[in-house]
Amino acid sequence: MISAPLLLVTKIQIQKFIYSFSLYLVINLIYYFTSCLGVWRSSQSYKGNKILSFLARLVVVIGISTTLLELKTIISIIYNI
């Protein structure tokens, strides 16, 4: 999830601070995808139970797909697309 509070901000407030919101969104996405990449790589080298490794990768796939769907909504709110 990118950020639930971002969806609670009104469109007028977003238009006032569009550059700040854009910067926040980019930094947040970079952090999120970096952490997902770390989980994916560590699950590949995990020596324990293979089910846990598979579940970690599954959660990463579900999380990224959910984030991309939310990102579409957030971008449409911010930029009035």
PDB file of C-alpha atoms in Angstrom:
ATOM      1  CA  MET A   1       0.000   0.000   0.000  1.00  0.00           C
ATOM      2  CA  ILE A   2       1.402   3.369  -0.893  1.00  0.00           C
ATOM      3  CA  SER A   3      -0.362   5.493   1.682  1.00  0.00           C
ATOM      4  CA  ALA A   4      -3.939   5.539   2.899  1.00  0.00           C
ATOM      5  CA  PRO A   5      -3.722   9.122   4.262  1.00  0.00           C
ATOM      6  CA  LEU A   6      -2.809  10.351   0.788  1.00  0.00           C
ATOM      7  CA  LEU A   7      -6.247   9.292  -0.428  1.00  0.00           C
ATOM      8  CA  LEU A   8      -7.905  11.352   2.326  1.00  0.00           C
ATOM      9  CA  VAL A   9      -6.396  14.642   1.149  1.00  0.00           C
ATOM     10  CA  THR A  10      -8.713  16.845  -0.893  1.00  0.00           C
ATOM     11  CA  LYS A  11      -8.016  17.746  -4.515  1.00  0.00           C
ATOM     12  CA  ILE A  12      -7.623  21.439  -3.650  1.00  0.00           C
ATOM     13  CA  GLN A  13      -4.887  20.647  -1.151  1.00  0.00           C
ATOM     14  CA  ILE A  14      -3.182  18.400  -3.677  1.00  0.00           C
ATOM     15  CA  GLN A  15      -3.131  21.141  -6.316  1.00  0.00           C
ATOM     16  CA  LYS A  16      -1.473  23.522  -3.820  1.00  0.00           C
ATOM     17  CA  PHE A  17       1.314  21.068  -3.046  1.00  0.00           C
ATOM     18  CA  ILE A  18       1.538  19.034  -6.258  1.00  0.00           C
ATOM     19  CA  TYR A  19       5.345  19.071  -6.412  1.00  0.00           C
ATOM     20  CA  SER A  20       5.668  17.983  -2.793  1.00  0.00           C
ATOM     21  CA  PHE A  21       3.166  15.171  -3.314  1.00  0.00           C
ATOM     22  CA  SER A  22       4.967  14.076  -6.472  1.00  0.00           C
ATOM     23  CA  LEU A  23       8.289  13.988  -4.643  1.00  0.00           C
ATOM     24  CA  TYR A  24       6.701  12.098  -1.751  1.00  0.00           C
ATOM     25  CA  LEU A  25       5.192   9.591  -4.153  1.00  0.00           C
ATOM     26  CA  VAL A  26       8.482   8.986  -5.983  1.00  0.00           C
ATOM     27  CA  ILE A  27      10.489   8.567  -2.770  1.00  0.00           C
ATOM     28  CA  ASN A  28       7.863   6.265  -1.302  1.00  0.00           C
ATOM     29  CA  LEU A  29       7.767   4.117  -4.453  1.00  0.00           C
ATOM     30  CA  ILE A  30      11.560   3.840  -4.585  1.00  0.00           C
ATOM     31  CA  TYR A  31      11.625   2.711  -0.963  1.00  0.00           C
ATOM     32  CA  TYR A  32       8.774   0.252  -1.470  1.00  0.00           C
ATOM     33  CA  PHE A  33      10.207  -1.392  -4.581  1.00  0.00           C
ATOM     34  CA  THR A  34      13.666  -1.574  -2.987  1.00  0.00           C
ATOM     35  CA  SER A  35      12.251  -3.381   0.030  1.00  0.00           C
ATOM     36  CA  CYS A  36      10.263  -5.734  -2.231  1.00  0.00           C
ATOM     37  CA  LEU A  37      13.421  -6.495  -4.177  1.00  0.00           C
ATOM     38  CA  GLY A  38      15.230  -7.265  -0.917  1.00  0.00           C
ATOM     39  CA  VAL A  39      12.495  -9.644   0.218  1.00  0.00           C
ATOM     40  CA  TRP A  40      12.477 -11.366  -3.184  1.00  0.00           C
ATOM     41  CA  ARG A  41      16.248 -11.875  -3.221  1.00  0.00           C
ATOM     42  CA  SER A  42      16.434 -13.046   0.369  1.00  0.00           C
ATOM     43  CA  SER A  43      13.620 -15.527  -0.258  1.00  0.00           C
ATOM     44  CA  GLN A  44      15.642 -17.000  -3.117  1.00  0.00           C
ATOM     45  CA  SER A  45      18.625 -17.639  -0.875  1.00  0.00           C
ATOM     46  CA  TYR A  46      16.553 -18.851   2.101  1.00  0.00           C
ATOM     47  CA  LYS A  47      17.740 -22.310   3.192  1.00  0.00           C
ATOM     48  CA  GLY A  48      14.774 -23.192   5.419  1.00  0.00           C
ATOM     49  CA  ASN A  49      11.266 -24.294   4.565  1.00  0.00           C
ATOM     50  CA  LYS A  50      10.504 -23.847   0.854  1.00  0.00           C
ATOM     51  CA  ILE A  51       6.875 -22.981   1.625  1.00  0.00           C
ATOM     52  CA  LEU A  52       7.993 -19.862   3.499  1.00  0.00           C
ATOM     53  CA  SER A  53      10.187 -18.843   0.590  1.00  0.00           C
ATOM     54  CA  PHE A  54       7.276 -19.280  -1.817  1.00  0.00           C
ATOM     55  CA  LEU A  55       4.901 -17.350   0.446  1.00  0.00           C
ATOM     56  CA  ALA A  56       7.353 -14.447   0.693  1.00  0.00           C
ATOM     57  CA  ARG A  57       7.510 -14.221  -3.096  1.00  0.00           C
ATOM     58  CA  LEU A  58       3.730 -14.503  -3.346  1.00  0.00           C
ATOM     59  CA  VAL A  59       3.273 -11.614  -0.915  1.00  0.00           C
ATOM     60  CA  VAL A  60       5.721  -9.509  -2.941  1.00  0.00           C
ATOM     61  CA  VAL A  61       3.812 -10.206  -6.174  1.00  0.00           C
ATOM     62  CA  ILE A  62       0.466  -9.408  -4.559  1.00  0.00           C
ATOM     63  CA  GLY A  63       1.872  -6.274  -2.931  1.00  0.00           C
ATOM     64  CA  ILE A  64       3.393  -4.921  -6.133  1.00  0.00           C
ATOM     65  CA  SER A  65       0.260  -5.594  -8.164  1.00  0.00           C
ATOM     66  CA  THR A  66      -1.892  -3.890  -5.528  1.00  0.00           C
ATOM     67  CA  THR A  67       0.496  -0.939  -5.425  1.00  0.00           C
ATOM     68  CA  LEU A  68       0.373  -0.529  -9.193  1.00  0.00           C
ATOM     69  CA  LEU A  69      -3.426  -0.509  -9.122  1.00  0.00           C
ATOM     70  CA  GLU A  70      -3.426   2.057  -6.305  1.00  0.00           C
ATOM     71  CA  LEU A  71      -0.798   4.092  -8.124  1.00  0.00           C
ATOM     72  CA  LYS A  72      -3.116   4.435 -11.099  1.00  0.00           C
ATOM     73  CA  THR A  73      -5.822   5.818  -8.796  1.00  0.00           C
ATOM     74  CA  ILE A  74      -3.460   8.177  -6.978  1.00  0.00           C
ATOM     75  CA  ILE A  75      -1.993   9.558 -10.204  1.00  0.00           C
ATOM     76  CA  SER A  76      -5.476  10.165 -11.569  1.00  0.00           C
ATOM     77  CA  ILE A  77      -6.373  12.071  -8.386  1.00  0.00           C
ATOM     78  CA  ILE A  78      -3.204  14.172  -8.320  1.00  0.00           C
ATOM     79  CA  TYR A  79      -2.976  15.053 -11.996  1.00  0.00           C
ATOM     80  CA  ASN A  80      -6.727  15.024 -12.821  1.00  0.00           C
ATOM     81  CA  ILE A  81      -6.305  12.415 -15.540  1.00  0.00           C
TER      82      ILE A  81
END
